[in-house]
Tab-separated table of C-alpha atoms in Angstrom:
chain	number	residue	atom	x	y	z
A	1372	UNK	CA	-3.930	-147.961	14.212
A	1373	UNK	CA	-6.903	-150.391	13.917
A	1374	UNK	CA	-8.675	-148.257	11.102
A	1375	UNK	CA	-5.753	-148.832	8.875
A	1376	UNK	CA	-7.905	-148.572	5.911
A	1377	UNK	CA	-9.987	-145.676	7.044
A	1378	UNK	CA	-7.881	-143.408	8.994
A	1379	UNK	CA	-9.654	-141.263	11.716
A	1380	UNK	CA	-6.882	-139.323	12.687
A	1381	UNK	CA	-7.708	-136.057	10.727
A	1382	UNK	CA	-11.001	-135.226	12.404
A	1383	UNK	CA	-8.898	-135.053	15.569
A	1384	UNK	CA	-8.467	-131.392	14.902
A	1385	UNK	CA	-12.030	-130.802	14.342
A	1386	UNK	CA	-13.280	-132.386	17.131
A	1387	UNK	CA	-11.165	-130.823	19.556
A	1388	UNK	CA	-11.984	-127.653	18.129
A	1389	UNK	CA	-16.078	-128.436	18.436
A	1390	UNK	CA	-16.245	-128.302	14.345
A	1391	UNK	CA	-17.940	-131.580	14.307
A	1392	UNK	CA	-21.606	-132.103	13.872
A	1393	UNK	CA	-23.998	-134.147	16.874
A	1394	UNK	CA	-23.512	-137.297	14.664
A	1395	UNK	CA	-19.875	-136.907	13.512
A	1396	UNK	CA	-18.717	-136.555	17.257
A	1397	UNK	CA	-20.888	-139.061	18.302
A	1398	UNK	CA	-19.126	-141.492	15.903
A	1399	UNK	CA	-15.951	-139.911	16.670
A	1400	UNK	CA	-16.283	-140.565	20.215
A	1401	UNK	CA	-17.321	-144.073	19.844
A	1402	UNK	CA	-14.171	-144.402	17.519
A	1403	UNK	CA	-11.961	-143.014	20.539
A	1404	UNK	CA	-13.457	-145.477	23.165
A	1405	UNK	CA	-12.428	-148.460	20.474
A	1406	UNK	CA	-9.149	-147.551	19.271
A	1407	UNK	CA	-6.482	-146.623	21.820
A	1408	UNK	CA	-3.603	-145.130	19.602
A	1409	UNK	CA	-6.463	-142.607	18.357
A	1410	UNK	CA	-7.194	-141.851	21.768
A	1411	UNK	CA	-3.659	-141.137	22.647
A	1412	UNK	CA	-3.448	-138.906	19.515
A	1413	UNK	CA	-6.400	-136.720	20.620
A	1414	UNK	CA	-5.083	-136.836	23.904
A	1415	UNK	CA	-1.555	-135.637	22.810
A	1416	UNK	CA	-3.317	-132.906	20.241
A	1417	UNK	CA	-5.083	-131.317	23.587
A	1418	UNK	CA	-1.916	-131.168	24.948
A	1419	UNK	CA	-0.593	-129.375	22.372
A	1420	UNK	CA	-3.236	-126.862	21.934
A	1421	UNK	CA	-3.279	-126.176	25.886
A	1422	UNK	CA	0.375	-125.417	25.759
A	1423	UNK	CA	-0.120	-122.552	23.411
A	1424	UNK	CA	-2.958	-121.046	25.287
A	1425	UNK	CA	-0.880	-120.602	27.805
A	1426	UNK	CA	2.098	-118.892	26.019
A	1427	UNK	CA	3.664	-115.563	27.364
A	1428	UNK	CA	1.633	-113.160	25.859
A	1429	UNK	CA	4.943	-111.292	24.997
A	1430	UNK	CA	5.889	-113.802	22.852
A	1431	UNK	CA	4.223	-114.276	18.969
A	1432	UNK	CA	0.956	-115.990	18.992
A	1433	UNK	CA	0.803	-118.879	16.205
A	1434	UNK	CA	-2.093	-118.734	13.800
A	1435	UNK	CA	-5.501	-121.004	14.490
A	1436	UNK	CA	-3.979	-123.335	11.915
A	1437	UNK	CA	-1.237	-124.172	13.256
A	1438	UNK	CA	-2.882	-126.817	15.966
A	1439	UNK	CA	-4.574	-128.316	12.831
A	1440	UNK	CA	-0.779	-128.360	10.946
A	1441	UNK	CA	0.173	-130.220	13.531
A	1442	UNK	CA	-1.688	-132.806	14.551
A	1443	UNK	CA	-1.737	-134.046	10.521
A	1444	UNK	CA	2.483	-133.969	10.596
A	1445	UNK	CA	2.509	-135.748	13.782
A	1446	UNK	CA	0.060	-138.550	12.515
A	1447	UNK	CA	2.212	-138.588	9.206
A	1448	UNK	CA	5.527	-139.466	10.483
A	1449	UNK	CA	4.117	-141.675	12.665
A	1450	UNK	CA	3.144	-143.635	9.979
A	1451	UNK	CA	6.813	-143.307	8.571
A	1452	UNK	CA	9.653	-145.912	9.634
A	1453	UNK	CA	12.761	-143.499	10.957
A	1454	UNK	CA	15.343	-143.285	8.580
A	1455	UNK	CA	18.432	-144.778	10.131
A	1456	UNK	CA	20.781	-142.760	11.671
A	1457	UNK	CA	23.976	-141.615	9.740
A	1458	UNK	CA	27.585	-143.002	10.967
A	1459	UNK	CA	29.252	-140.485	13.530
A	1460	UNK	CA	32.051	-140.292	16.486
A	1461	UNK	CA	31.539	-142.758	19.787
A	1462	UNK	CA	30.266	-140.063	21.775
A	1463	UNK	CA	27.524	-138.890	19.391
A	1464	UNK	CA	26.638	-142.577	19.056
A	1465	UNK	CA	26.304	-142.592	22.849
A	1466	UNK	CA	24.571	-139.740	23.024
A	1467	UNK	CA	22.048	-140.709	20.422
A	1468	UNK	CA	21.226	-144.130	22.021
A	1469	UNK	CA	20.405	-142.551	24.738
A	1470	UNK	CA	17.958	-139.949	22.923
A	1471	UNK	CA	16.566	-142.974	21.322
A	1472	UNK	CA	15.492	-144.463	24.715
A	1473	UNK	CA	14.514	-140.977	25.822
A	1474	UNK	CA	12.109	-141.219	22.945
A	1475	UNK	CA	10.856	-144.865	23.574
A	1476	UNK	CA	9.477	-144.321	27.265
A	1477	UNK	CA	7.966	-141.001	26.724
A	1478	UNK	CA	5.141	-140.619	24.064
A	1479	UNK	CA	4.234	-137.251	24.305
A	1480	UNK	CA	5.317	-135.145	21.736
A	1481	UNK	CA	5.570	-131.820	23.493
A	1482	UNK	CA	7.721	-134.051	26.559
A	1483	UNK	CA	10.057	-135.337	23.878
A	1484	UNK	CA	10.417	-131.840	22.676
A	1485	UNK	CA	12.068	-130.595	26.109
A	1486	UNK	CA	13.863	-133.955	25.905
A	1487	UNK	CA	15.442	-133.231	22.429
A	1488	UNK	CA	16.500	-129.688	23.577
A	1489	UNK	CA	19.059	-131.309	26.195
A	1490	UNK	CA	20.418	-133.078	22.777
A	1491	UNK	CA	20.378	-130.400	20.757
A	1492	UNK	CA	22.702	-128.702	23.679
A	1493	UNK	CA	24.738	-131.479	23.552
A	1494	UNK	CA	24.953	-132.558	19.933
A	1495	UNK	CA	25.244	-129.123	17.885
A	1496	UNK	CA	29.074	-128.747	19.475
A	1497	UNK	CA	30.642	-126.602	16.617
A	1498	UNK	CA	33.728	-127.585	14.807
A	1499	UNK	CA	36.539	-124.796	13.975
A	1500	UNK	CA	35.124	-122.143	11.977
A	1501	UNK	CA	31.544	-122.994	12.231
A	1502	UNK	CA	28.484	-121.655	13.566
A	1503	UNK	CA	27.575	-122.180	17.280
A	1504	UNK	CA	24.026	-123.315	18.390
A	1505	UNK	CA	23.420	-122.645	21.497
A	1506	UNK	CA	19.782	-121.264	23.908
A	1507	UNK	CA	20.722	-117.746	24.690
A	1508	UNK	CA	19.328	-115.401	27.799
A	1509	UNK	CA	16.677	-112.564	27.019
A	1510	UNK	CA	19.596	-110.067	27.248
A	1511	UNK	CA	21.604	-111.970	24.384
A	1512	UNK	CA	18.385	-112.112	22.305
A	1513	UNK	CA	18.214	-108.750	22.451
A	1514	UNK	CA	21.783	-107.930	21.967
A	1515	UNK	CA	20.825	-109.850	18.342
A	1516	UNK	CA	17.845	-107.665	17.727
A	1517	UNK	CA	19.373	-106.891	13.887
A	1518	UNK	CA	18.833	-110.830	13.143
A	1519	UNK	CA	15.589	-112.028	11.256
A	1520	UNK	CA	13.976	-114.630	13.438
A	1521	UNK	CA	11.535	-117.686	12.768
A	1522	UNK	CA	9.565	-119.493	14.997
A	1523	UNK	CA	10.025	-123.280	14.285
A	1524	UNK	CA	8.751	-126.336	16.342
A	1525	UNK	CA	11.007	-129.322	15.207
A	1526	UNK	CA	9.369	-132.769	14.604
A	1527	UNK	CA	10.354	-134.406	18.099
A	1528	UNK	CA	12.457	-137.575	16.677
A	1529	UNK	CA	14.470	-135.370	14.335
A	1530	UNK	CA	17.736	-136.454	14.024
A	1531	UNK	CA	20.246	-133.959	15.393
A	1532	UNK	CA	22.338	-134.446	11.927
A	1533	UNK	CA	19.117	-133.758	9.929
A	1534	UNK	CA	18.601	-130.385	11.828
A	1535	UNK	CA	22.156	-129.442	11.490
A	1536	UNK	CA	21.971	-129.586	7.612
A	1537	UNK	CA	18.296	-127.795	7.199
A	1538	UNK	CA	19.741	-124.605	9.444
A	1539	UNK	CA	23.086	-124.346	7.392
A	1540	UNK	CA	21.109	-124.815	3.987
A	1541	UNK	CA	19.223	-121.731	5.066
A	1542	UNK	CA	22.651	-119.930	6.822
A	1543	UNK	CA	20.482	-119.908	10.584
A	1544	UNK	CA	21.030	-120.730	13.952
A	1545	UNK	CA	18.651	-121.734	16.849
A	1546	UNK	CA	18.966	-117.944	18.791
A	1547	UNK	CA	16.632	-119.413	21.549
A	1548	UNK	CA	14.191	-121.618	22.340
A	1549	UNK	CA	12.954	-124.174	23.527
A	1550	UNK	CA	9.784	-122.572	24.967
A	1551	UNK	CA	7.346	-124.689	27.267
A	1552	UNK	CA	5.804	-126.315	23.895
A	1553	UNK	CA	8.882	-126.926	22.258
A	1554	UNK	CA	9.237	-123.982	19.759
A	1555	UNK	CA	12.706	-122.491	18.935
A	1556	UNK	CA	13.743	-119.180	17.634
A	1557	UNK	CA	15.913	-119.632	14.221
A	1558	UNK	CA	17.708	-115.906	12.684
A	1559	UNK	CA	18.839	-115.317	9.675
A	1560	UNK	CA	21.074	-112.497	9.044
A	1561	UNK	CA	19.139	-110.620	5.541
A	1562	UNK	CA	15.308	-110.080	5.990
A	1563	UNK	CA	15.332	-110.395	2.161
A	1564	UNK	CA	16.158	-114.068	2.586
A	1565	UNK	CA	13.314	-114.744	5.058
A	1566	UNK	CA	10.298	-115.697	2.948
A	1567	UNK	CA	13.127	-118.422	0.967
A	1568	UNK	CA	14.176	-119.416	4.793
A	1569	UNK	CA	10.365	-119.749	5.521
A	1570	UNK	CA	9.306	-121.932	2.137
A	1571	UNK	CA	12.740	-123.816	3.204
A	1572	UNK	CA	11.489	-124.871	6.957
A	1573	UNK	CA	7.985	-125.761	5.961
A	1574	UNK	CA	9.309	-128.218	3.110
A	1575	UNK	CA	11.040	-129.936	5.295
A	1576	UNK	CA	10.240	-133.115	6.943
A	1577	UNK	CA	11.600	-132.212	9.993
A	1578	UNK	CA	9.680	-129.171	10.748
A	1579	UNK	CA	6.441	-129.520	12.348
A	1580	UNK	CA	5.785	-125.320	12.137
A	1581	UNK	CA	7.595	-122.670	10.969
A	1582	UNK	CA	6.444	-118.608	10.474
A	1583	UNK	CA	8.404	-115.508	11.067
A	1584	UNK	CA	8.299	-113.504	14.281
A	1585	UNK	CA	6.122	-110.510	14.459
């Protein structure tokens, strides 16, 4: 970013939100006309925040601070080289260059969310005796109604081992998802595991969101 040493990209929630003052968004604005990776950020924030206005209203609304949550973990680990990818089987290595050029032609975050769900079909194949991940239909969902579920919105470059190991350390599974802005449904079989399942997501580096289902 060209304000390396004075970082703009936290007022991004605040101005899109109309929290500035006349003078802060006038600087802001001249800030966004001079810099073009802040102007894609802002650009991909909006993006993010239209999304969830237009969410089924059946489904659980996230909180007003979850837009600002956002936006600051997105601008984080872009700042953050991607740790390199752990040794695995031919076809997962296939698989994952491919997700890696999926990744460098799109730069949305919310696109490369539906992108990583195709992986996520693909690379969470279950060995013998373990769990299986896979997007289940409204009916199966329900059929699971006794499971404790979490709403969680992966960071978009994730790597599919990384998410593996976070949802066995808690003993989930991705029950459904993704929605149109990339959120996924994770149960949990005890509800008195869900506020250590909770503290467990948002620690994570991974995790862009995570809060239980109403």
């Amino acid at each position: 970013m060209a304000y390396k040493d004075n970082d703009k990209s936290d007022l991004i929630a605040d101005y899109c939100n109309n929290r500035l003052d006349a003078n802060e968004k006038a600087d802001f604005e001249d800030l966004l006309r001079d810099d073009r990776e802040l102007l894609d950020e802002c650009r991909d924030f909006q993006g993010f925040q239209e999304l969830y206005r237009r969410i089924d209203p059946a489904e659980p609304s996230p909180s007003g601070a979850i837009f600002d949550q956002i936006t600051r973990k997105i601008s984080a680990h872009q700042k953050v080289e991607r740790k390199a990818p752990v040794q695995s089987s031919p076809p997962a290595k296939s698989i994952r260059s491919f997700w890696q050029r999926i990744r460098e032609s799109i730069a949305v975050p919310w696109m490369l969310a539906a992108a990583q769900a195709v992986v996520i079909v693909l690379l969470l194949i279950p060995a013998p005796e373990q769990n299986t991940y896979t997007t289940l239909s409204s009916t199966e969902v329900a059929a699971n109604a006794e499971k404790i579920g979490i709403n969680v919105v992966f960071r978009p470059n994730a790597p599919e081992s990384d998410i593996r190991s976070l949802l066995h350390s808690i003993q989930g599974s991705v029950s459904s998802g993704p929605s149109r802005e990339g959120r996924y449904v994770v149960s949990i079989v005890s509800r008195s595991d869900l506020d250590k399942a909770v503290r467990t997501l948002k620690q994570s580096e991974i995790v862009l969101f995570a809060e239980p289902v109403n």
